[in-house]
Coordinates of N, CA and C in Angstrom, one line a residue:
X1 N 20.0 72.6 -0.5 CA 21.4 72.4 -0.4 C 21.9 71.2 -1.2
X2 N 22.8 71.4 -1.8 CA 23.8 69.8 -2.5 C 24.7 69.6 -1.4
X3 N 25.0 68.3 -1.4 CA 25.6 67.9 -0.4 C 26.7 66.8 -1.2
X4 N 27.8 66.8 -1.2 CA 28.8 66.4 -1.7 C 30.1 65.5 -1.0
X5 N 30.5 64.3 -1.0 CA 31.2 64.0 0.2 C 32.5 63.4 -0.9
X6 N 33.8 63.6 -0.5 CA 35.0 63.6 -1.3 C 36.6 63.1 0.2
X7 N 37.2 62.7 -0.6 CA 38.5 62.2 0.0 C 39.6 63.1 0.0
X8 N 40.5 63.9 0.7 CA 41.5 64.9 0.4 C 42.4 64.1 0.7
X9 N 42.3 64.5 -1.3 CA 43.8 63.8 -1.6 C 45.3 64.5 -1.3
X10 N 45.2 65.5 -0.8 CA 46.7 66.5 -0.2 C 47.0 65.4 1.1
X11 N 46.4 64.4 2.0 CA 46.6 64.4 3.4 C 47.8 62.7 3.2
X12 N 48.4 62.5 3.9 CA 49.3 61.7 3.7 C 48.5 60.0 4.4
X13 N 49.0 59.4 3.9 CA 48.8 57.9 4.2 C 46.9 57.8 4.3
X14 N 46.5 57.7 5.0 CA 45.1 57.8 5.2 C 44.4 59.0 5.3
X15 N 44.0 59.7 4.0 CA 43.7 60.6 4.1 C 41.9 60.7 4.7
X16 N 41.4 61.8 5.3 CA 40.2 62.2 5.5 C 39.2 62.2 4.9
X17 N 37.7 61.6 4.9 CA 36.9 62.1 3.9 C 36.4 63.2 4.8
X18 N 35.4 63.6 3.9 CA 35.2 65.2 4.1 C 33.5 65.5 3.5
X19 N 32.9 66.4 3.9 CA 31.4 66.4 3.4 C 31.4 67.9 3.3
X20 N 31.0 68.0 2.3 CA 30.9 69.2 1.4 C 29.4 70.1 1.5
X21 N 28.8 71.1 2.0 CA 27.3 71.3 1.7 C 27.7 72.7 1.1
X22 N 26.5 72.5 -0.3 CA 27.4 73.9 -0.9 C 25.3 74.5 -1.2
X23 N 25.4 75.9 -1.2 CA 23.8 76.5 -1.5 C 23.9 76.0 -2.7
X24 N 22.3 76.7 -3.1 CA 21.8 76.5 -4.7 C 22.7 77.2 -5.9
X25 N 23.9 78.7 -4.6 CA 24.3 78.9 -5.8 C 26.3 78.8 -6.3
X26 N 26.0 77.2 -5.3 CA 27.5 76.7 -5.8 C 28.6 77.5 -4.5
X27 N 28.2 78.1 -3.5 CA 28.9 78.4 -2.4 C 29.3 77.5 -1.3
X28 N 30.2 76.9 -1.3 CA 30.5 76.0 0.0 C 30.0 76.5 1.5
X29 N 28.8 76.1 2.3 CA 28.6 76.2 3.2 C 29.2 75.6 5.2
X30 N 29.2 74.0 4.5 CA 29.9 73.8 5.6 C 30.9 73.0 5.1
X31 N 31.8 72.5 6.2 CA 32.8 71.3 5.8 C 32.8 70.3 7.0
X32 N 31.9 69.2 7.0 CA 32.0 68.2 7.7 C 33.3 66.8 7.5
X33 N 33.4 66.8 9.0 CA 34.6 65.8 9.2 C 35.2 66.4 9.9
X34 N 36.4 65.1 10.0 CA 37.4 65.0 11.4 C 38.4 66.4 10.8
X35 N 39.3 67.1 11.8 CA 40.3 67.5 11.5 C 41.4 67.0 11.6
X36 N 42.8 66.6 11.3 CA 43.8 65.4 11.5 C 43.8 65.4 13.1
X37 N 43.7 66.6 13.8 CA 44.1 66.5 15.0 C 42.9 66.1 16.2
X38 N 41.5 66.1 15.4 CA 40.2 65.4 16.0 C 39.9 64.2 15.4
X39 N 39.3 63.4 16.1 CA 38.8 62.0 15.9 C 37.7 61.6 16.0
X40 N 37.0 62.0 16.3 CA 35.5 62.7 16.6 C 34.4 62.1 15.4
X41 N 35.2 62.5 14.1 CA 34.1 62.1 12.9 C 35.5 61.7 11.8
X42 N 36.0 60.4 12.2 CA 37.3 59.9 11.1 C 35.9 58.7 9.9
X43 N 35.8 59.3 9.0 CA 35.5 58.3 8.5 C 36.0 57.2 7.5
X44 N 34.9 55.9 8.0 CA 35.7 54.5 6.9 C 35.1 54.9 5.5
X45 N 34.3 55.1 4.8 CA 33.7 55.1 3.9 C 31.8 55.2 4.1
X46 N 31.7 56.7 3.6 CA 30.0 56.7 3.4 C 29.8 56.6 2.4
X47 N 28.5 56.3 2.8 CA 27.5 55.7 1.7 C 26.4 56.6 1.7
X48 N 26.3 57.5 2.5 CA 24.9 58.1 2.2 C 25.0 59.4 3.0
X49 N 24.3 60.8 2.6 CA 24.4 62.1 3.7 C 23.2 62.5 3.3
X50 N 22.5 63.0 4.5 CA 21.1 63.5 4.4 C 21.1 64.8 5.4
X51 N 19.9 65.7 4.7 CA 19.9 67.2 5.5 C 18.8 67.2 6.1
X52 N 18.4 66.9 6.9 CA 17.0 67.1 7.7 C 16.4 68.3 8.3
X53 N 15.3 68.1 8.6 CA 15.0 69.6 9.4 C 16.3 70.4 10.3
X54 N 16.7 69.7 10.9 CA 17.9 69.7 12.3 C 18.9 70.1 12.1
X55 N 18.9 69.5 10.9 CA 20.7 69.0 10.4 C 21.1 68.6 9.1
X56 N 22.2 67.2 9.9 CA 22.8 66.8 8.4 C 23.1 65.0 9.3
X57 N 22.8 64.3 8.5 CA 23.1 62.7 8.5 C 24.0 62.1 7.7
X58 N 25.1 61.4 8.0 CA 25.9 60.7 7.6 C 25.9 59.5 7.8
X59 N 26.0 57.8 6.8 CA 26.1 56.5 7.1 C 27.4 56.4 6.9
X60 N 28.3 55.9 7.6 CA 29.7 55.3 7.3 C 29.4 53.6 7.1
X61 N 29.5 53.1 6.1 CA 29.3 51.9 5.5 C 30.0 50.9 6.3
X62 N 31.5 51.2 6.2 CA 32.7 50.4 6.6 C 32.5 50.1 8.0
X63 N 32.1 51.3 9.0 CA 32.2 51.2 10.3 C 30.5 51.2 10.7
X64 N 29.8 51.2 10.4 CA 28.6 51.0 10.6 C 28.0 51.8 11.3
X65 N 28.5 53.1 11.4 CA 28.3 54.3 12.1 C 27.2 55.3 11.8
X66 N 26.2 56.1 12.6 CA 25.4 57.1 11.6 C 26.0 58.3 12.5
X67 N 26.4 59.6 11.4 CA 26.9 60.6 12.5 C 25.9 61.9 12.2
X68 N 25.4 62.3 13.3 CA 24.7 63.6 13.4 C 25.6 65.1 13.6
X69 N 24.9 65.9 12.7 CA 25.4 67.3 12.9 C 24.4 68.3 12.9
X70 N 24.4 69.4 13.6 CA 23.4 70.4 13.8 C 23.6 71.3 12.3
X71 N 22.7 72.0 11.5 CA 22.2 72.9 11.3 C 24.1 74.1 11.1
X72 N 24.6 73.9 11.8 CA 25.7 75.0 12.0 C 27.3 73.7 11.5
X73 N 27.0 73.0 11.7 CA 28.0 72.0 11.4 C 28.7 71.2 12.4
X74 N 28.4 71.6 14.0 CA 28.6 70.9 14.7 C 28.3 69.7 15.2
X75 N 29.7 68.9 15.6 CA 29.1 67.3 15.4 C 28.1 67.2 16.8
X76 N 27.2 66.5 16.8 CA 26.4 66.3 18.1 C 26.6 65.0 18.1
X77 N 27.2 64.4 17.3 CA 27.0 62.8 18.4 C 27.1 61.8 17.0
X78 N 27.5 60.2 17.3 CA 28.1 58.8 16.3 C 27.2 57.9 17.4
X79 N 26.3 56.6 16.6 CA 26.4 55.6 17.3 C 26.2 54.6 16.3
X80 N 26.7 53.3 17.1 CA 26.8 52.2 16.2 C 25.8 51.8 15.6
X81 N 25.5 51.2 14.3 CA 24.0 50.6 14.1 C 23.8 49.4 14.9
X82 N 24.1 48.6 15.3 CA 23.6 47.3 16.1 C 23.3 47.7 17.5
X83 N 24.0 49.2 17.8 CA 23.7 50.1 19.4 C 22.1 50.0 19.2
X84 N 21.7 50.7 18.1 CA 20.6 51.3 18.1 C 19.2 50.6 17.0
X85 N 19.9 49.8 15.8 CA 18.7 49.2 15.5 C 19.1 47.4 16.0
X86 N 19.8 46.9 16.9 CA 19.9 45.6 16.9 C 20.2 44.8 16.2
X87 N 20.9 45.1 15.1 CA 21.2 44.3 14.3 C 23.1 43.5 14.1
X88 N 23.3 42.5 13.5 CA 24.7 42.0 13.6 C 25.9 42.7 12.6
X89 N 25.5 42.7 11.6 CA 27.0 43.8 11.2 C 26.5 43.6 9.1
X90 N 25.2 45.4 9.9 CA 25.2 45.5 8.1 C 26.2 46.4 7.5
X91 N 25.4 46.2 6.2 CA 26.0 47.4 5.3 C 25.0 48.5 5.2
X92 N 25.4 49.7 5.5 CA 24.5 50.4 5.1 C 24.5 51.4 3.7
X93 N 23.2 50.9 3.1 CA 23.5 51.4 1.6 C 23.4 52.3 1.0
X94 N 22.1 53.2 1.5 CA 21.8 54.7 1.3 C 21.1 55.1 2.4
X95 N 20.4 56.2 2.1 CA 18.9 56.8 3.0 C 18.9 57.6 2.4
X96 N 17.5 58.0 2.4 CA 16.2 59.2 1.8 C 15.8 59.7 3.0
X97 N 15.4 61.2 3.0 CA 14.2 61.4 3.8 C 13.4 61.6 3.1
X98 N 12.0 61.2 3.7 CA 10.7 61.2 3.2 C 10.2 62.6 3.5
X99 N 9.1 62.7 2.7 CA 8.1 63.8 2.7 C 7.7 64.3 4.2
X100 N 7.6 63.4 5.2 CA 6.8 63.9 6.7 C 8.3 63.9 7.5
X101 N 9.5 64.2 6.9 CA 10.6 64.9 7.8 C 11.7 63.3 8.2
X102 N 11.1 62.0 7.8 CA 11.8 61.1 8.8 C 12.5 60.4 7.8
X103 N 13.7 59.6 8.2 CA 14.7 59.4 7.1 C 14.6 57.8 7.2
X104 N 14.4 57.8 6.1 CA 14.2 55.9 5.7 C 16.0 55.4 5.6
X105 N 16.6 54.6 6.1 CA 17.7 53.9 5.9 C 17.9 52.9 5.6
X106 N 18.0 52.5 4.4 CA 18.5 51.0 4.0 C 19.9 50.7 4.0
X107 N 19.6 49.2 4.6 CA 21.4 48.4 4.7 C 20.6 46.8 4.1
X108 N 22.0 46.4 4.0 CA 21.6 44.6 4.1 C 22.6 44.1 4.8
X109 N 21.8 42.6 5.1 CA 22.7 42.2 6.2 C 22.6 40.2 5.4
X110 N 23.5 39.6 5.9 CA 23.7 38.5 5.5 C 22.1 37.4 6.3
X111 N 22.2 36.8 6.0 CA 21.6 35.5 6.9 C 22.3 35.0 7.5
X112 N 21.7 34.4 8.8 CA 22.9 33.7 9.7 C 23.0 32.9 9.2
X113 N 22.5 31.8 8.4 CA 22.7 30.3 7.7 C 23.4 31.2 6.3
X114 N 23.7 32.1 6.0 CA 24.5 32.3 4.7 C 23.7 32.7 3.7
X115 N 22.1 32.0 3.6 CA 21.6 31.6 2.6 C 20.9 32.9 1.4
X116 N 21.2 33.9 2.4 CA 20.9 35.2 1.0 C 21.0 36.6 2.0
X117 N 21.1 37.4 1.3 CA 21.4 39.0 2.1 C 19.9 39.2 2.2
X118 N 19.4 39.9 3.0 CA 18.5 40.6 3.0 C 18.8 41.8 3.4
X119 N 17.5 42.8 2.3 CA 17.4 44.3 2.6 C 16.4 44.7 3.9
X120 N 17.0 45.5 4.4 CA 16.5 45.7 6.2 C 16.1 47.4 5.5
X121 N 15.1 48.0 5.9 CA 14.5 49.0 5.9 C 14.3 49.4 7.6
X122 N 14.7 50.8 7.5 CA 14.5 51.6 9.3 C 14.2 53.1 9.2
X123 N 13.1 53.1 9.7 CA 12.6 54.3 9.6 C 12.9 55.6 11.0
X124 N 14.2 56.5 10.7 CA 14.3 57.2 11.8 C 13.5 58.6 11.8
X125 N 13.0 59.0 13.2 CA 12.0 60.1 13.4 C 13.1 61.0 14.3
X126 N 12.8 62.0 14.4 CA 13.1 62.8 15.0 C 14.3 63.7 15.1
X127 N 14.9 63.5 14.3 CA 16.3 64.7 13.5 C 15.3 65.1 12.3

């Protein structure tokens, strides 16, 4: 699948982004995101979408959100990154999935003394 994520620019003031999965042969399959009238999956800005065994993975950068969707396009579920890996308030920059099914995510996050960003590597299993 290609997976394609874009801003619709028809929607007034703050428009929606939107995630696009199209087959190999250029057919739009699903359309992930909010509808104006759901709130469910409003995104700030992603940075990264991944298709796993399961599904499909989204990073929202701004909000520091990862959002899960099934296989069919339904959203199953959003949680914070500091919810779930402990951390104070990264960026998240991309993610890969790896060869054995589990999706590497990189962010960076500042130093508490200021003194340089570091890149934080997290290895999720099981989507």
């Amino acid at each position: 699948m290609n997976i394609l994520w874009y801003m619709d620019v028809l929607s007034e003031m703050m428009p929606p982004y939107k995630i696009a999965v199209y087959d190999q042969d250029e057919n739009q399959q699903l359309l992930l995101g909010r509808d104006p009238s759901d709130d469910s999956a409003s995104f700030g800005y992603i940075t990264g979408v991944a298709e796993t065994a399961n599904g499909y993975i989204a990073t929202d950068g701004n909000a520091r959100i990862l959002y899960f969707w099934s296989k069919d396009g339904t959203l199953l579920g959003k949680i914070q990154c500091s919810n779930i890996f402990g951390i104070r308030y990264p960026w998240l920059e991309n993610m890969k999935v790896a060869d054995d099914g589990s999706v590497m995510l990189l962010m960076t996050q500042k130093r508490e003394d200021e003194s340089a960003s570091e890149l934080i590597v997290f290895r999720l299993t099981g989507f």
